Amino acid sequence: MTMRSKRRARRAFWIGIAYNGIGLGTAFFFLAPFFVGILASFRPSAESGRPPLPPWPLTGFSFDAYRTLDGFGAGIWQHTINSLIVSLGTVVLTVVVSVLAGYGFSRYRFPLKNVLFVLIIATLMIPFQSILTPLFIILAKLGLNNSLFGLMLIYVTLQLPFSVFMMRNAFDAVPKEIEEAARIDGARDIKLLARVLLPLVMPGVSTVSIFAFLNAWNEFLAALVLLSSNGNYTLPVLMTAVRAGRLGAIDWGAVQAGVTVMIIPCLFVFLLLQRYYMRGLMAGAVK
Amino acid sequence: MTIVPTAASVVLADIRKSFGSLEVIHGIDLSVTEGEFVVFVGPSGCGKSTLLRMIAGLEEVTEGEITIKGRDVTDLDPSERGIAMVFQSYALYPHMSVRENLAFSLKMSRTSVAEIDRRVAQASAVLKIDHLLDRRPGQLSGGQRQRVAIGRAIVRKPDVFLFDEPLSNLDAELRVSMRIELARLHRELGNTMIYVTHDQTEAMTLADRIVILRDGRIEQVGTPRQIYEDPANTFVAGFIGSPRMNLLRGRWVGPGRVRVSGVEIDVPLSVAAPPEGSEVEYGIRPEHVEIDRNARSGMPATVEFSEYLGGTRYIYTRLTDGQNLTVEDRTDIAIENGQSISLSRHAGKSLAFDGNGGRIR
């Protein structure tokens, strides 16, 4: 081995160390909160007030925190189901409406199209807290206050501007010729959308779904204001209720347990949909 | 010999197209015979693609009537016209395998599975893509994608094939081989084909008849030979042929005589001769001009530069009155830039055009 190649090998070795070291360090910072939170949720209640380090339970694992959580309100299962109904409903409604709207905005010509589109996008500028009161009154008039369906409609409304924008871009990226080829092949309207175009805008749909799910799942303020009966609370509302322990002390154990429970569906949704982020799906269509 | 009556396959009757108040196609009349290979050719923006898309049903017809096999299809959906189209960009469905791409139109029309399999097998055999059926378009080369796009048209068993610049995305070598392939396909299938291109080589080699378009109007319709040898006007004369036909300003000095750059030239005598002394254009193709070795009766010219291409040589010259003339030369006479030479013309190959560019015949 010559001097030079030896030097090059040594250089490559150190670069490898640095590369992997930085990667591991970054991963540590991302994963540490999860470990701290999950481990802390297994502390027995006597220990839950201790400082966060070391995070693991000192006197053996216990499920006290989860038991507290389950005993609270209408039970953790009921609240999880509430949250799931609202979040999944939001996803489905958002996707259906934004796919149709995005397709329309991308492909059809109609009067005031751009004005309408800008108006939809402009609603992103309105802080939703500022319209909470009117929303509350409207829902009350519709007889939808304190209902999960009403909450779902609010979430869909808040989610739509971004989603329509996203889907319009996704449809814009699909070459027109593909649609024309499909029309010559005899696919029309809904068939054309479902069989040919939808698979091509799947990355957009999955982005919209992930955003809709996470936002609906984590939303707190609207849920707190609009839901009034205990049995209807979604998880974020339950979490604040759980936090308040006896005599104003915070029950950190229950909070950590709640956080852990809340993470699971988010992870699940993300892992399920992220494979549709496949790049180069469009490759080979044209050119 | 019996005369076989040939049925008209596609008939365009006074087709017009406007985008808003702008008319882009100004009344096109054309009849395409059954089994004919017709090529629309013209510079970009001449409306050739728009015309094709109107036949396909992708573009609405503002005025006029389109008939395919005797059926008025002007307002029919693209899928009901009995046509299939191959796009310049292939437009394959990227999320489907080659097999699914080919089968898609048949599935849409609810053809039985056995029939779909049969037709897909048949088409892929003709195009030699049977080994690619389970791949996705993304895993294919440009030429293979083009075959799949053609295959997708074949399985539909259309009355008319429409091609919209199908070879433009391929590299030069592949383009030549696909061109030959297309000619073979036309021989084997015998369908009517309408083909749009801006490439005159494709037009000349593939077409039974060429339709030359400019600014939404037909300039001339004819066989490649007619178009090349008997152009109707200066536009057609200049558009087809490479290097272009020499078009020189001249003056009509008598029946069948034109004076160009101080030399009087015979042109085929015309029935409707222009008035004596009027301005005309004189056209001659580069391959019909020769260097006159004896430098006697020819047209004097100065060599500006020449391009050597192996078999031929293009000599760019300047005449005494400053007009340029290109010569396609196959001799090996030594020529230098700046040299004075004398040019002679093949008899009977001269063309004359009137002041509006129309042919004087």
XYZ file of C-alpha atoms in Angstrom:
648
model
C 0.000 0.000 0.000
C 1.404 3.317 -0.977
C 1.770 6.222 1.381
C -0.911 8.125 -0.428
C -3.612 5.458 -0.392
C -2.886 4.874 3.303
C -3.465 8.518 4.001
C -6.652 8.427 1.975
C -7.928 5.405 3.908
C -7.232 7.113 7.217
C -9.037 10.209 6.045
C -12.074 8.151 5.004
C -12.074 6.490 8.424
C -12.226 9.798 10.291
C -14.869 11.183 7.954
C -16.925 8.047 8.631
C -16.563 8.551 12.375
C -17.618 12.188 12.142
C -20.512 11.395 9.839
C -21.943 8.668 12.035
C -21.162 10.559 15.223
C -23.135 13.590 14.135
C -25.985 11.345 12.992
C -26.094 9.540 16.325
C -25.973 12.821 18.253
C -28.857 14.280 16.258
C -30.878 11.097 16.650
C -30.258 11.240 20.399
C -31.724 14.723 20.683
C -34.784 13.656 18.724
C -35.391 10.436 20.614
C -34.456 11.498 24.157
C -37.778 13.233 24.945
C -39.650 10.081 23.928
C -37.550 7.937 26.231
C -37.783 10.371 29.110
C -41.545 10.667 28.705
C -42.262 6.986 28.256
C -39.967 5.911 31.093
C -41.394 8.557 33.417
C -44.906 7.279 32.783
C -43.930 4.020 34.494
C -42.921 5.656 37.765
C -45.033 4.787 40.786
C -47.154 7.708 42.010
C -44.910 8.329 45.041
C -42.021 8.996 42.697
C -43.880 11.112 40.138
C -42.967 14.404 41.779
C -39.205 13.746 41.632
C -36.914 15.715 39.328
C -36.861 14.395 35.760
C -33.315 12.983 35.904
C -32.739 10.115 36.036
C -35.911 9.445 34.070
C -36.331 5.777 34.857
C -38.372 4.555 37.870
C -36.111 3.973 40.886
C -38.347 1.608 42.840
C -39.566 -0.667 40.068
C -41.974 -0.197 37.183
C -45.603 0.512 37.971
C -48.787 1.211 36.014
C -50.198 3.613 38.621
C -50.169 6.550 36.207
C -52.123 4.616 33.562
C -54.627 3.534 36.212
C -55.144 7.170 37.252
C -55.620 8.063 33.599
C -58.154 5.330 33.051
C -60.114 6.253 36.167
C -60.453 9.787 34.972
C -63.518 11.186 33.243
C -65.292 8.640 31.092
C -62.217 6.416 30.952
C -59.253 6.693 28.635
C -60.816 4.413 26.017
C -63.885 6.566 25.613
C -61.761 9.688 25.134
C -59.398 7.980 22.724
C -62.354 6.847 20.672
C -63.752 10.403 20.702
C -60.429 11.721 19.458
C -60.180 9.008 16.796
C -63.715 9.676 15.523
C -63.033 13.396 15.214
C -59.564 13.002 13.685
C -60.371 10.283 11.181
C -63.612 12.009 10.233
C -61.636 15.204 9.664
C -59.161 13.342 7.464
C -61.841 11.723 5.312
C -63.896 14.895 4.834
C -60.825 17.040 4.201
C -59.417 14.648 1.625
C -62.708 14.259 -0.254
C -63.404 17.992 -0.409
C -59.835 19.086 -1.139
C -59.308 16.475 -3.888
C -62.450 17.598 -5.690
C -61.702 21.288 -5.151
C -58.048 20.913 -6.122
C -59.021 19.074 -9.304
C -61.559 21.753 -10.163
C -59.153 24.606 -9.540
C -56.408 22.892 -11.473
C -58.294 21.733 -14.552
C -61.482 23.689 -15.123
C -61.914 27.208 -16.372
C -64.663 29.177 -14.681
C -65.296 32.839 -13.937
C -63.526 34.348 -10.918
C -61.460 31.204 -10.504
C -58.340 32.974 -9.304
C -60.220 35.398 -7.079
C -61.959 32.474 -5.449
C -58.712 30.623 -4.982
C -56.995 33.618 -3.410
C -59.993 34.095 -1.123
C -59.705 30.518 0.072
C -55.994 30.898 0.703
C -56.551 34.283 2.365
C -58.587 32.671 5.122
C -55.290 31.263 6.382
C -54.513 34.795 7.573
C -57.429 34.858 10.005
C -56.357 33.596 13.431
C -58.891 30.984 14.256
C -59.075 32.015 17.912
C -60.604 35.289 16.748
C -63.543 33.556 15.094
C -64.109 31.051 17.851
C -67.087 32.971 19.270
C -68.944 33.238 15.944
C -68.174 29.578 15.257
C -69.593 28.683 18.647
C -72.779 30.647 17.928
C -73.183 29.141 14.451
C -72.754 25.618 15.774
C -75.259 26.353 18.529
C -77.765 27.593 15.959
C -77.231 24.413 13.956
C -77.749 22.381 17.085
C -74.228 21.002 16.769
C -72.660 22.334 19.943
C -71.243 19.719 22.237
C -71.217 17.230 19.373
C -68.187 15.491 17.889
C -69.597 16.001 14.410
C -69.739 19.775 14.961
C -66.128 19.763 16.125
C -65.174 17.715 13.081
C -66.780 20.284 10.782
C -64.762 23.050 12.441
C -61.524 21.125 12.000
C -62.325 20.432 8.345
C -63.025 24.127 7.787
C -59.715 25.094 9.333
C -57.856 22.438 7.394
C -59.318 23.145 3.958
C -57.421 26.236 2.747
C -54.065 24.554 3.079
C -55.393 21.256 1.731
C -57.047 22.787 -1.348
C -53.827 24.641 -2.078
C -51.858 21.430 -1.669
C -54.165 19.402 -3.912
C -54.295 22.054 -6.604
C -50.521 21.943 -6.814
C -50.606 18.166 -6.881
C -53.056 18.136 -9.803
C -51.105 20.867 -11.572
C -48.096 18.570 -11.533
C -49.955 15.814 -13.400
C -49.308 16.241 -17.138
C -52.407 17.113 -19.129
C -51.611 14.482 -21.721
C -52.184 11.690 -19.222
C -55.690 12.952 -18.668
C -56.264 13.277 -22.399
C -54.949 9.791 -23.024
C -57.358 8.511 -20.391
C -60.236 10.377 -22.012
C -59.453 8.778 -25.357
C -59.243 5.425 -23.572
C -62.783 5.996 -22.354
C -62.313 7.069 -18.730
C -64.577 9.945 -17.757
C -65.417 12.028 -14.693
C -65.238 10.009 -11.478
C -63.628 7.002 -13.166
C -60.929 9.240 -14.600
C -60.331 10.787 -11.203
C -60.290 7.526 -9.287
C -58.483 5.216 -11.712
C -55.946 7.527 -13.296
C -55.462 10.767 -11.406
C -55.848 9.792 -7.762
C -52.911 7.385 -7.773
C -50.799 10.163 -9.259
C -51.673 12.720 -6.581
C -51.262 10.217 -3.734
C -48.252 12.074 -2.279
C -50.458 15.173 -1.991
C -53.299 13.176 -0.477
C -51.009 11.624 2.111
C -49.565 15.017 3.065
C -53.050 16.429 3.458
C -54.110 13.396 5.505
C -51.149 13.557 7.841
C -51.652 17.263 8.465
C -55.397 16.903 8.953
C -54.955 14.018 11.345
C -52.224 15.596 13.457
C -53.963 18.959 13.694
C -57.304 17.435 14.624
C -55.693 15.022 17.058
C -53.750 17.701 18.918
C -56.261 20.545 18.772
C -57.200 21.793 22.199
C -58.870 25.206 22.261
C -61.852 24.570 19.988
C -62.476 21.245 21.664
C -62.395 22.877 25.093
C -64.788 25.640 24.075
C -67.230 23.608 22.025
C -67.494 20.407 24.020
C -69.288 20.713 27.299
C -70.095 17.214 28.478
C -67.475 15.057 30.084
C -68.160 12.029 27.898
C -67.431 13.944 24.699
C -63.986 15.298 25.614
C -61.167 14.552 23.250
C -57.740 13.563 24.554
C -56.141 17.047 24.683
C -59.012 18.287 26.850
C -58.746 15.207 29.045
C -55.024 15.869 29.439
C -55.536 19.277 31.026
C -58.155 17.860 33.310
C -55.814 15.053 34.338
C -52.958 17.429 35.021
C -54.655 19.028 37.956
C -53.965 16.652 40.851
C -54.922 17.138 44.474
C -54.468 20.603 46.060
C -53.255 22.186 42.836
C -50.263 19.870 42.566
C -49.617 18.584 39.073
C -49.837 14.831 38.576
C -46.795 14.447 36.337
C -47.133 10.687 36.169
C -50.626 10.892 34.661
C -49.500 13.600 32.263
C -46.621 11.426 31.028
C -48.933 8.446 30.658
C -51.397 10.568 28.677
C -48.654 11.870 26.419
C -47.496 8.330 25.751
C -50.991 7.232 24.844
C -51.445 10.218 22.575
C -48.244 9.565 20.648
C -49.220 6.090 19.502
C -51.880 6.907 16.874
C -49.742 9.728 15.463
C -46.845 7.369 14.933
C -49.180 4.844 13.405
C -50.701 7.321 10.940
C -47.332 8.640 9.946
C -45.795 5.222 9.380
C -48.857 4.170 7.408
C -48.836 7.138 5.050
C -45.194 8.030 4.699
C -44.583 5.321 2.113
C -46.780 7.264 -0.286
C -44.218 10.026 -0.152
C -42.432 7.917 -2.728
C -40.420 10.099 -4.954
C -40.392 9.734 -8.703
C -43.847 8.239 -8.852
C -44.447 10.352 -11.911
C -41.261 9.121 -13.575
C -41.917 7.472 -16.894
C -45.259 9.119 -17.490
C -44.114 11.683 -19.962
C -40.793 12.226 -21.689
C -57.620 -3.481 -64.387
C -60.527 -2.855 -62.099
C -60.769 0.305 -60.166
C -61.317 -0.376 -56.475
C -63.457 2.346 -54.954
C -61.666 3.637 -51.902
C -63.813 4.806 -49.040
C -63.170 8.084 -47.364
C -62.049 7.423 -43.815
C -61.831 10.890 -42.355
C -63.534 13.901 -43.868
C -63.039 17.425 -42.594
C -65.582 19.902 -43.900
C -64.872 23.598 -43.436
C -63.345 23.102 -40.005
C -62.786 26.262 -38.014
C -61.403 26.832 -34.559
C -61.412 30.016 -32.520
C -59.947 30.696 -29.119
C -62.113 33.570 -27.941
C -62.213 36.027 -30.821
C -58.996 34.717 -32.339
C -59.547 32.300 -35.205
C -56.614 29.899 -35.522
C -57.979 27.391 -38.056
C -59.620 29.043 -41.036
C -61.861 26.566 -42.750
C -60.039 23.336 -43.555
C -61.429 20.870 -46.088
C -59.723 17.533 -46.345
C -60.648 14.002 -47.217
C -58.453 11.134 -46.054
C -58.785 7.819 -47.860
C -59.173 4.523 -46.033
C -55.767 3.107 -45.177
C -53.912 6.249 -46.121
C -50.959 7.649 -44.205
C -51.431 11.402 -44.115
C -48.878 13.722 -42.554
C -49.690 17.230 -41.382
C -46.585 19.324 -41.547
C -45.890 22.985 -41.015
C -43.942 25.434 -38.901
C -44.785 25.712 -35.200
C -48.026 27.543 -34.576
C -49.510 26.581 -37.929
C -52.389 24.754 -36.261
C -51.415 21.208 -37.161
C -51.619 19.917 -33.590
C -54.862 21.785 -32.971
C -56.347 20.199 -36.076
C -55.281 16.742 -34.917
C -56.693 17.351 -31.452
C -59.979 18.397 -33.024
C -60.117 15.121 -34.918
C -59.353 13.332 -31.645
C -62.107 15.210 -29.831
C -59.768 16.806 -27.309
C -60.459 20.245 -28.736
C -63.918 21.517 -29.545
C -64.745 22.323 -33.147
C -65.973 25.903 -33.451
C -67.480 25.396 -36.873
C -67.587 22.656 -39.475
C -68.050 18.934 -39.441
C -65.794 15.936 -38.902
C -66.829 12.571 -40.314
C -65.050 9.323 -39.560
C -66.115 6.315 -41.627
C -69.264 8.090 -42.686
C -70.290 8.891 -39.115
C -70.548 12.480 -37.952
C -68.305 12.600 -34.876
C -68.068 16.369 -34.476
C -69.711 16.345 -31.050
C -68.833 12.835 -29.892
C -66.665 11.994 -26.914
C -63.040 11.091 -27.833
C -63.587 7.484 -26.783
C -66.549 7.063 -29.139
C -64.876 8.250 -32.321
C -63.007 5.088 -33.218
C -59.651 6.814 -32.917
C -56.510 6.211 -30.923
C -53.835 8.763 -30.278
C -50.124 8.607 -29.577
C -48.774 11.660 -27.785
C -45.412 13.308 -28.127
C -44.826 12.857 -24.407
C -46.128 9.232 -24.484
C -48.569 10.022 -21.657
C -48.330 6.533 -20.157
C -50.036 5.872 -16.842
C -47.013 5.767 -14.524
C -48.735 3.831 -11.743
C -49.687 0.942 -14.002
C -47.562 -1.817 -15.481
C -47.129 -1.980 -19.241
C -49.786 -4.685 -19.364
C -52.249 -2.519 -17.440
C -51.428 0.456 -19.634
C -52.290 -1.564 -22.718
C -55.401 -3.058 -21.173
C -56.795 0.138 -19.694
C -59.010 1.228 -22.585
C -60.362 -2.286 -22.989
C -61.167 -2.463 -19.298
C -62.965 0.855 -19.572
C -65.095 -0.530 -22.396
C -65.762 -3.734 -20.396
C -64.088 -6.106 -22.791
C -63.883 -9.686 -21.524
C -60.678 -10.727 -19.783
C -59.886 -13.369 -22.409
C -60.248 -10.845 -25.203
C -58.090 -8.317 -23.336
C -55.349 -10.893 -22.864
C -55.532 -11.866 -26.513
C -55.292 -8.308 -27.805
C -52.533 -7.302 -25.383
C -50.533 -10.358 -26.417
C -51.086 -9.567 -30.072
C -50.105 -5.910 -29.790
C -47.057 -6.611 -27.654
C -45.895 -9.231 -30.144
C -46.220 -6.804 -33.041
C -44.232 -4.193 -31.138
C -41.799 -6.690 -29.572
C -42.535 -5.557 -26.026
C -43.820 -8.899 -24.691
C -40.878 -9.181 -22.290
C -41.674 -5.786 -20.763
C -45.316 -6.378 -19.861
C -44.789 -6.457 -16.101
C -42.558 -3.412 -15.900
C -43.635 0.105 -15.130
C -43.139 2.983 -17.557
C -40.456 4.420 -15.263
C -38.295 1.355 -15.864
C -38.373 1.659 -19.652
C -36.175 3.526 -22.101
C -37.559 6.249 -24.338
C -37.935 3.960 -27.324
C -39.673 1.296 -25.259
C -42.066 3.841 -23.819
C -42.917 4.980 -27.295
C -43.676 1.396 -28.272
C -45.972 1.020 -25.286
C -47.746 4.236 -26.255
C -48.246 2.869 -29.763
C -49.332 -0.457 -28.312
C -51.960 1.286 -26.252
C -53.327 2.677 -29.501
C -53.187 -0.658 -31.330
C -55.200 -2.651 -28.789
C -58.163 -0.388 -29.301
C -58.382 -1.478 -32.934
C -59.213 2.052 -34.021
C -60.387 3.138 -37.445
C -57.863 5.938 -37.382
C -54.520 6.328 -35.647
C -53.527 9.840 -34.661
C -49.881 10.639 -33.964
C -48.866 13.935 -32.421
C -45.128 14.334 -33.063
C -44.472 10.895 -31.611
C -40.758 10.828 -32.343
C -39.732 14.276 -31.156
C -38.603 13.094 -27.744
C -36.304 10.386 -29.083
C -32.650 10.815 -29.933
C -31.649 10.999 -33.576
C -30.674 7.374 -34.042
C -33.769 6.002 -32.335
C -35.925 8.362 -34.318
C -34.760 6.836 -37.575
C -35.381 3.283 -36.416
C -38.800 4.136 -34.970
C -39.676 5.848 -38.235
C -38.958 2.679 -40.138
C -40.908 0.765 -37.507
C -43.910 3.037 -37.979
C -43.817 2.546 -41.736
C -43.747 -1.229 -41.170
C -46.625 -0.952 -38.736
C -48.687 0.946 -41.260
C -48.028 -1.729 -43.871
C -49.001 -4.498 -41.453
C -52.074 -2.922 -39.920
C -53.289 -1.044 -42.966
C -55.188 1.486 -40.847
C -55.708 5.096 -41.694
C -53.056 7.140 -39.964
C -52.808 10.870 -39.441
C -49.452 12.055 -38.294
C -48.356 15.487 -37.155
C -44.742 16.545 -37.352
C -42.567 19.541 -38.045
C -39.810 17.286 -39.336
C -39.880 17.223 -43.118
C -37.851 14.026 -43.311
C -40.539 12.207 -41.333
C -43.170 13.746 -43.559
C -41.428 12.792 -46.798
C -40.551 9.243 -45.771
C -43.778 8.203 -44.051
C -46.534 9.933 -45.940
C -48.758 8.715 -48.699
C -49.925 12.296 -48.815
C -48.572 15.393 -47.142
C -50.739 18.260 -45.975
C -48.741 21.460 -45.629
C -50.255 23.943 -43.225
C -49.475 27.556 -42.500
C -51.342 29.909 -40.165
C -54.371 27.631 -39.958
C -54.744 27.146 -43.710
C -53.811 24.351 -46.059
C -51.073 25.454 -48.430
C -50.880 22.278 -50.449
C -51.945 18.633 -50.328
C -50.105 16.047 -52.342
C -47.808 13.057 -52.460
C -44.262 13.707 -51.285
C -43.140 13.745 -54.906
C -45.787 16.259 -55.948
C -44.960 18.480 -53.015
C -41.255 18.351 -53.719
C -41.270 18.653 -57.459
C -44.369 20.686 -58.034
C -44.837 23.065 -55.106
C -47.875 25.316 -55.270
C -46.160 28.389 -53.862
C -42.947 29.754 -52.457
C -43.857 28.724 -48.912
C -44.164 25.047 -49.817
C -41.138 25.302 -52.081
C -39.044 26.746 -49.267
C -40.425 24.555 -46.497
C -39.745 21.153 -48.010
C -36.211 20.296 -49.003
C -32.913 20.715 -47.224
C -31.012 22.838 -47.961
C -33.955 24.960 -49.030
C -34.834 25.722 -52.600
C -33.085 28.801 -53.960
C -35.646 31.556 -54.456
C -34.260 34.464 -56.440
C -35.805 37.777 -57.323
C -36.191 38.224 -61.056
C -38.211 39.876 -63.779
C -40.556 38.334 -66.296
C -39.137 39.330 -69.671
C -41.185 37.288 -72.083
C -43.169 34.103 -72.419
C -41.285 31.513 -70.373
C -38.279 33.738 -69.811
C -37.101 35.208 -66.531
C -34.149 37.516 -66.029
C -32.246 36.806 -62.815
C -29.022 38.541 -61.902
C -28.493 39.703 -65.439
C -29.011 36.279 -67.009
C -32.086 35.196 -68.930
C -33.426 31.807 -67.909
C -36.040 29.597 -69.502
C -38.857 28.491 -67.257
C -41.599 26.034 -68.219
C -44.029 28.019 -70.313
C -47.119 29.060 -68.489
C -50.753 29.277 -69.428
C -51.416 32.355 -67.342
C -48.281 34.383 -67.847
C -47.816 37.537 -65.806
C -47.436 40.850 -67.623
C -44.034 41.422 -69.124
C -41.657 43.284 -66.874
C -43.383 42.236 -63.645
C -41.431 41.059 -60.635
C -41.343 37.290 -60.203
C -39.463 34.800 -58.100
C -37.339 32.156 -59.671
C -36.911 28.868 -57.825
C -34.406 26.109 -58.304
C -33.294 23.382 -55.894
C -29.621 23.233 -54.927
C -29.205 19.805 -56.526
C -30.391 21.154 -59.871
C -27.595 23.704 -60.092
C -24.185 22.665 -61.352
C -20.798 24.224 -61.538
C -20.090 24.891 -65.176
C -16.514 23.746 -65.809
C -16.157 25.667 -69.041
C -17.490 28.838 -67.498
C -19.194 29.832 -70.709
C -22.899 30.442 -70.789
C -23.521 30.065 -67.066
C -24.553 32.455 -64.368
C -21.498 34.093 -62.800
C -21.161 33.745 -59.042
C -18.608 34.025 -56.242
C -18.053 31.214 -53.745
C -18.648 32.435 -50.183
C -17.984 29.187 -48.396
C -18.661 25.504 -48.747
C -19.635 22.638 -46.448
C -18.140 19.234 -47.109
C -20.437 16.340 -46.106
C -18.667 13.383 -47.630
C -20.915 12.353 -50.485
C -21.970 15.870 -51.277
C -20.804 19.387 -50.802
C -22.945 22.463 -50.292
C -21.468 25.527 -51.936
C -22.879 28.847 -50.836
C -22.415 31.453 -53.570
C -23.245 35.079 -54.185
C -24.527 36.219 -57.571
C -23.442 39.442 -59.241
C -26.566 41.260 -58.030
C -25.906 40.210 -54.426
C -28.485 37.410 -54.124
C -27.406 34.111 -52.557
C -27.601 30.760 -54.247
C -26.817 27.357 -52.766
C -25.398 24.574 -54.902
C -25.399 20.885 -54.016
C -22.313 19.594 -55.699
C -21.241 15.983 -56.157
C -18.139 16.568 -58.191
C -14.639 16.935 -56.790
C -13.739 20.147 -58.584
C -11.367 22.165 -56.417
C -13.202 25.175 -55.034
C -11.833 27.960 -52.917
C -13.644 30.631 -50.999
C -13.807 33.850 -53.026
C -13.340 32.033 -56.310
C -15.426 33.110 -59.277
C -17.376 30.310 -60.889
C -20.090 29.866 -63.423
C -23.317 28.002 -62.665
C -25.591 26.109 -65.011
C -29.043 24.718 -64.337
C -30.755 21.451 -65.134
C -33.212 22.077 -67.891
C -36.845 21.770 -66.912
C -36.243 22.001 -63.186
C -36.775 25.740 -62.981
C -39.889 27.097 -61.299
C -41.368 30.559 -61.366
C -43.602 32.226 -58.817
C -45.589 35.425 -59.136
C -45.326 38.455 -56.890
C -47.650 36.905 -54.273
C -45.622 33.726 -54.075
C -48.114 31.703 -56.140
C -46.767 29.318 -58.711
C -46.764 30.334 -62.387
C -47.541 27.174 -64.325
